[in-house]
Tab-separated table of C-alpha atoms in Angstrom:
chain	number	residue	atom	x	y	z
A	1	MET	CA	3.688	-12.485	22.661
A	2	GLY	CA	6.233	-10.752	20.446
A	3	VAL	CA	6.024	-7.300	18.881
A	4	SER	CA	4.631	-8.585	15.583
A	5	ALA	CA	1.906	-10.610	17.306
A	6	ARG	CA	0.893	-7.658	19.470
A	7	LEU	CA	0.715	-5.467	16.385
A	8	ARG	CA	-1.456	-7.989	14.517
A	9	THR	CA	-3.810	-8.176	17.516
A	10	LYS	CA	-4.261	-4.398	17.481
A	11	LEU	CA	-4.877	-4.292	13.733
A	12	GLN	CA	-7.529	-6.988	13.961
A	13	LEU	CA	-9.741	-4.482	15.785
A	14	LEU	CA	-10.054	-2.439	12.582
A	15	GLU	CA	-10.135	-5.295	10.094
A	16	PRO	CA	-13.947	-5.683	9.840
A	17	GLU	CA	-14.315	-2.126	8.490
A	18	LEU	CA	-11.556	-2.699	5.948
A	19	ARG	CA	-13.016	-6.025	4.813
A	20	GLY	CA	-16.412	-4.425	4.337
A	21	ALA	CA	-14.981	-1.517	2.341
A	22	THR	CA	-12.939	-3.744	0.038
A	23	ALA	CA	-15.784	-6.214	-0.513
A	24	TYR	CA	-18.020	-3.380	-1.636
A	25	MET	CA	-15.302	-1.804	-3.777
A	26	TRP	CA	-14.702	-5.064	-5.682
A	27	ARG	CA	-18.394	-5.779	-6.288
A	28	PRO	CA	-19.100	-6.782	-9.920
A	29	GLU	CA	-21.416	-3.899	-10.844
A	30	GLY	CA	-19.500	-1.138	-12.607
A	31	LEU	CA	-16.146	-2.694	-11.774
A	32	LEU	CA	-14.237	-1.663	-14.903
A	33	PRO	CA	-14.322	2.125	-14.352
A	34	ARG	CA	-13.852	1.570	-10.641
A	35	TYR	CA	-10.778	-0.562	-11.348
A	36	ARG	CA	-9.278	2.293	-13.386
A	37	SER	CA	-9.909	4.635	-10.458
A	38	TYR	CA	-8.280	2.080	-8.165
A	39	LEU	CA	-5.149	1.988	-10.359
A	40	CYS	CA	-4.898	5.783	-10.360
A	41	THR	CA	-5.326	5.989	-6.600
A	42	MET	CA	-2.890	3.190	-5.844
A	43	HIS	CA	-0.315	4.804	-8.122
A	44	ALA	CA	-0.547	7.923	-5.977
A	45	VAL	CA	0.123	5.745	-2.923
A	46	ILE	CA	2.792	3.430	-4.315
A	47	ARG	CA	4.892	6.107	-5.981
A	48	ALA	CA	5.595	7.412	-2.464
A	49	SER	CA	6.851	4.054	-1.139
A	50	VAL	CA	10.468	4.248	-2.249
A	51	PRO	CA	10.874	7.966	-1.405
A	52	LEU	CA	9.500	7.303	2.084
A	53	MET	CA	11.952	4.470	2.656
A	54	GLU	CA	14.835	6.513	1.265
A	55	LEU	CA	14.005	9.318	3.687
A	56	ALA	CA	13.822	6.859	6.592
A	57	LEU	CA	17.138	5.319	5.515
A	58	ARG	CA	18.826	8.737	5.539
A	59	ARG	CA	17.512	9.375	9.027
A	60	THR	CA	18.936	6.083	10.291
A	61	TYR	CA	22.361	7.084	8.956
A	62	GLU	CA	22.100	10.333	10.911
A	63	ALA	CA	21.702	8.465	14.225
A	64	PRO	CA	24.639	6.004	14.323
A	65	GLY	CA	24.394	5.509	18.104
A	66	ASP	CA	20.787	4.377	17.924
A	67	PRO	CA	20.574	0.585	18.446
A	68	LEU	CA	17.830	0.440	15.797
A	69	SER	CA	19.927	2.144	13.118
A	70	GLU	CA	21.884	-0.812	11.761
A	71	PRO	CA	19.088	-3.419	11.489
A	72	LEU	CA	16.577	-0.825	10.293
A	73	ALA	CA	18.964	0.496	7.644
A	74	ALA	CA	19.694	-3.024	6.384
A	75	TYR	CA	15.975	-3.786	6.070
A	76	LEU	CA	15.180	-0.499	4.331
A	77	ALA	CA	18.050	-0.799	1.852
A	78	GLU	CA	16.876	-4.261	0.814
A	79	HIS	CA	13.200	-3.340	0.702
A	80	ILE	CA	13.898	-0.277	-1.446
A	81	GLN	CA	15.385	-2.576	-4.071
A	82	GLU	CA	12.372	-4.904	-3.855
A	83	GLU	CA	9.866	-2.079	-4.340
A	84	GLN	CA	11.617	-0.242	-7.178
A	85	GLY	CA	9.454	0.192	-10.260
A	86	HIS	CA	6.152	-0.942	-8.785
A	87	ASP	CA	4.608	2.445	-9.599
A	88	ALA	CA	5.463	1.824	-13.253
A	89	TRP	CA	3.501	-1.442	-13.125
A	90	LEU	CA	0.382	0.556	-12.252
A	91	LEU	CA	0.837	2.897	-15.217
A	92	GLU	CA	1.255	-0.079	-17.541
A	93	ASP	CA	-1.869	-1.713	-16.103
A	94	LEU	CA	-3.791	1.525	-16.552
A	95	LEU	CA	-2.824	1.794	-20.214
A	96	VAL	CA	-3.985	-1.747	-20.974
A	97	ALA	CA	-7.171	-1.131	-18.978
A	98	GLY	CA	-8.186	1.633	-21.370
A	99	ALA	CA	-6.857	4.876	-19.901
A	100	LEU	CA	-3.630	6.884	-20.071
A	101	PRO	CA	-0.749	7.280	-17.583
A	102	GLY	CA	-1.591	10.966	-17.373
A	103	ASP	CA	-4.865	10.052	-15.714
A	104	ALA	CA	-2.785	8.974	-12.719
A	105	LEU	CA	0.103	11.432	-13.022
A	106	ASP	CA	-1.594	14.742	-13.775
A	107	PRO	CA	-4.341	15.283	-11.141
A	108	LEU	CA	-3.724	16.411	-7.590
A	109	PRO	CA	-3.517	13.243	-5.476
A	110	PRO	CA	-6.771	12.820	-3.516
A	111	PRO	CA	-6.901	14.010	0.103
A	112	ASP	CA	-7.374	10.457	1.353
A	113	VAL	CA	-4.046	9.516	-0.259
A	114	ALA	CA	-2.354	12.446	1.494
A	115	ALA	CA	-3.994	11.371	4.762
A	116	LEU	CA	-2.555	7.871	4.334
A	117	VAL	CA	0.952	8.744	3.173
A	118	GLY	CA	1.586	12.208	4.604
A	119	PRO	CA	1.886	11.373	8.319
A	120	GLN	CA	4.777	9.022	7.552
A	121	TYR	CA	6.904	11.930	6.308
A	122	TYR	CA	6.160	13.827	9.497
A	123	TRP	CA	6.902	10.931	11.848
A	124	ILE	CA	10.127	10.055	10.036
A	125	GLU	CA	11.349	13.654	10.145
A	126	HIS	CA	10.107	14.649	13.579
A	127	HIS	CA	9.969	11.451	15.623
A	128	HIS	CA	11.718	8.255	14.521
A	129	PRO	CA	11.952	6.356	11.196
A	130	VAL	CA	10.843	3.139	12.908
A	131	ALA	CA	7.276	4.477	12.671
A	132	LEU	CA	7.371	3.727	8.940
A	133	LEU	CA	7.379	-0.001	9.725
A	134	GLY	CA	3.774	0.309	10.928
A	135	TYR	CA	2.768	1.738	7.558
A	136	ILE	CA	4.658	-0.989	5.703
A	137	ALA	CA	3.020	-3.647	7.879
A	138	VAL	CA	-0.397	-2.459	6.710
A	139	LEU	CA	0.449	-2.194	3.012
A	140	GLU	CA	2.098	-5.619	3.018
A	141	GLY	CA	-0.410	-7.214	5.366
A	142	TYR	CA	-3.527	-6.205	3.469
A	143	ALA	CA	-2.353	-6.893	-0.062
A	144	PRO	CA	-4.731	-8.238	-2.735
A	145	ALA	CA	-6.093	-11.725	-2.113
A	146	PRO	CA	-4.720	-14.458	-4.403
A	147	GLY	CA	-8.037	-14.963	-6.209
A	148	LEU	CA	-8.700	-11.287	-6.894
A	149	THR	CA	-6.975	-11.249	-10.280
A	150	ASP	CA	-9.265	-13.933	-11.695
A	151	ARG	CA	-12.277	-12.204	-10.220
A	152	ILE	CA	-11.438	-8.867	-11.864
A	153	ALA	CA	-10.627	-10.501	-15.184
A	154	GLY	CA	-13.825	-12.560	-15.187
A	155	THR	CA	-15.995	-9.561	-14.362
A	156	THR	CA	-14.401	-6.946	-16.632
A	157	GLY	CA	-12.970	-9.031	-19.470
A	158	LEU	CA	-9.567	-7.373	-19.006
A	159	PRO	CA	-6.482	-9.321	-20.103
A	160	ALA	CA	-3.740	-10.461	-17.733
A	161	ALA	CA	-1.550	-7.554	-18.842
A	162	ALA	CA	-3.955	-5.119	-17.136
A	163	LEU	CA	-3.695	-6.935	-13.801
A	164	ARG	CA	0.031	-7.224	-13.137
A	165	THR	CA	0.084	-5.107	-9.977
A	166	VAL	CA	-2.725	-7.028	-8.283
A	167	ARG	CA	-1.267	-10.370	-9.364
A	168	GLU	CA	2.326	-9.618	-8.320
A	169	HIS	CA	1.423	-8.147	-4.940
A	170	ALA	CA	-0.831	-11.074	-4.134
A	171	ALA	CA	2.181	-13.327	-4.714
A	172	LEU	CA	4.968	-11.216	-3.192
A	173	ASP	CA	3.560	-9.527	-0.137
A	174	THR	CA	3.160	-12.612	2.055
A	175	ASP	CA	6.919	-13.192	1.998
A	176	HIS	CA	7.557	-9.481	2.519
A	177	LEU	CA	5.262	-9.468	5.546
A	178	ASP	CA	7.036	-12.474	7.057
A	179	GLU	CA	10.362	-10.637	6.683
A	180	LEU	CA	8.929	-7.546	8.356
A	181	HIS	CA	7.470	-9.505	11.271
A	182	ALA	CA	10.818	-11.211	11.810
A	183	LEU	CA	12.490	-7.789	11.891
A	184	LEU	CA	9.969	-6.405	14.387
A	185	ASP	CA	10.565	-9.323	16.717
A	186	ARG	CA	14.328	-8.868	16.781
A	187	LEU	CA	14.530	-5.062	16.963
A	188	PRO	CA	15.420	-3.743	20.446
A	189	LEU	CA	12.332	-1.535	20.587
A	190	THR	CA	11.539	0.564	23.620
A	191	ARG	CA	7.957	0.676	24.843
A	192	ASP	CA	7.548	4.160	23.320
A	193	GLN	CA	8.941	3.028	19.978
A	194	GLU	CA	6.577	0.063	19.864
A	195	ALA	CA	3.719	2.447	20.655
A	196	ALA	CA	4.769	4.743	17.793
A	197	LEU	CA	4.856	1.756	15.469
A	198	ALA	CA	1.332	0.782	16.528
A	199	VAL	CA	-0.021	4.325	16.129
A	200	SER	CA	1.415	4.466	12.620
A	201	ALA	CA	-0.086	1.094	11.696
A	202	LEU	CA	-3.525	1.813	13.148
A	203	HIS	CA	-3.692	5.201	11.474
A	204	SER	CA	-2.602	3.650	8.180
A	205	LEU	CA	-5.249	0.937	8.317
A	206	ASP	CA	-7.963	3.469	9.145
A	207	ALA	CA	-6.825	5.778	6.328
A	208	LEU	CA	-6.643	2.885	3.869
A	209	THR	CA	-10.199	1.892	4.791
A	210	ARG	CA	-11.414	5.432	4.128
A	211	LEU	CA	-9.637	5.375	0.769
A	212	PHE	CA	-11.390	2.145	-0.229
A	213	VAL	CA	-14.742	3.518	0.934
A	214	ARG	CA	-14.290	6.450	-1.442
A	215	LEU	CA	-13.349	4.139	-4.301
A	216	GLY	CA	-16.366	1.969	-3.584
A	217	ARG	CA	-18.621	4.954	-4.102
A	218	SER	CA	-17.576	4.930	-7.767
A	219	ALA	CA	-15.801	8.255	-7.941
A	220	PRO	CA	-15.467	9.549	-11.524
A	221	ALA	CA	-13.034	7.334	-13.392
A	222	PRO	CA	-10.586	8.285	-16.164
A	223	SER	CA	-12.315	8.430	-19.511
A	224	LEU	CA	-11.410	6.047	-22.313
A	225	ARG	CA	-8.799	7.714	-24.527
A	226	GLY	CA	-8.399	5.103	-27.229
A	227	ALA	CA	-5.509	3.378	-25.435
A	228	GLY	CA	-5.600	-0.308	-24.642
A	229	PRO	CA	-8.381	-2.749	-25.450
A	230	THR	CA	-11.997	-1.796	-25.998
A	231	PRO	CA	-13.762	-2.460	-22.685
A	232	PRO	CA	-16.616	-4.945	-22.552
A	233	THR	CA	-20.155	-3.587	-22.511
A	234	GLY	CA	-21.225	-5.672	-19.549
A	235	VAL	CA	-20.262	-8.201	-16.936
A	236	THR	CA	-18.938	-11.431	-18.406
A	237	ARG	CA	-20.099	-13.718	-15.619
């Protein structure tokens, strides 16, 4: 069993909780305001993706004798280019969904976002940048399901322009995950480095589950500000 397979086996232990949280979050009742809250929360997460990878890339350059440095730097440099601008997609979706970009940009990011993203900064700075691959494995591995876009649109009446982030990540992240698994299986990881990777991934999956639980409780959503289409008054199917 390779590194990627061992990591997937560990993550499967926490999957039932995540599946339950996401199923409840995407339930039809009250989905439109909850979807706006989802966009705001995911913007707070995704806007950290490129800065995290840039920090990890700098740390790999500072350790030229590390056998992980060259392959890790090559992966990060490519993935940074692939992830550029995805936070802007969320702001565009939010506008079409009937809110304003400021609803995502202005508030303090929620504590559950900090609990998901924050440890990666610490582990990159104070342990090893390879830990970030566990976080990436979770974000890429638990991307939106292919049918979610149609489900949201059918329930809320939102147009396709409000669903770009969900649609694009459902299409892109499978290939990205395959690339990451291939990298994990060829990196010369020590036992301690593989353990750090697993700790990062397991923490990330647990934190992501907690984030979705909070969203499923229908936290207050951004109010309609006159931007985007008028939302439907009820469920369309």
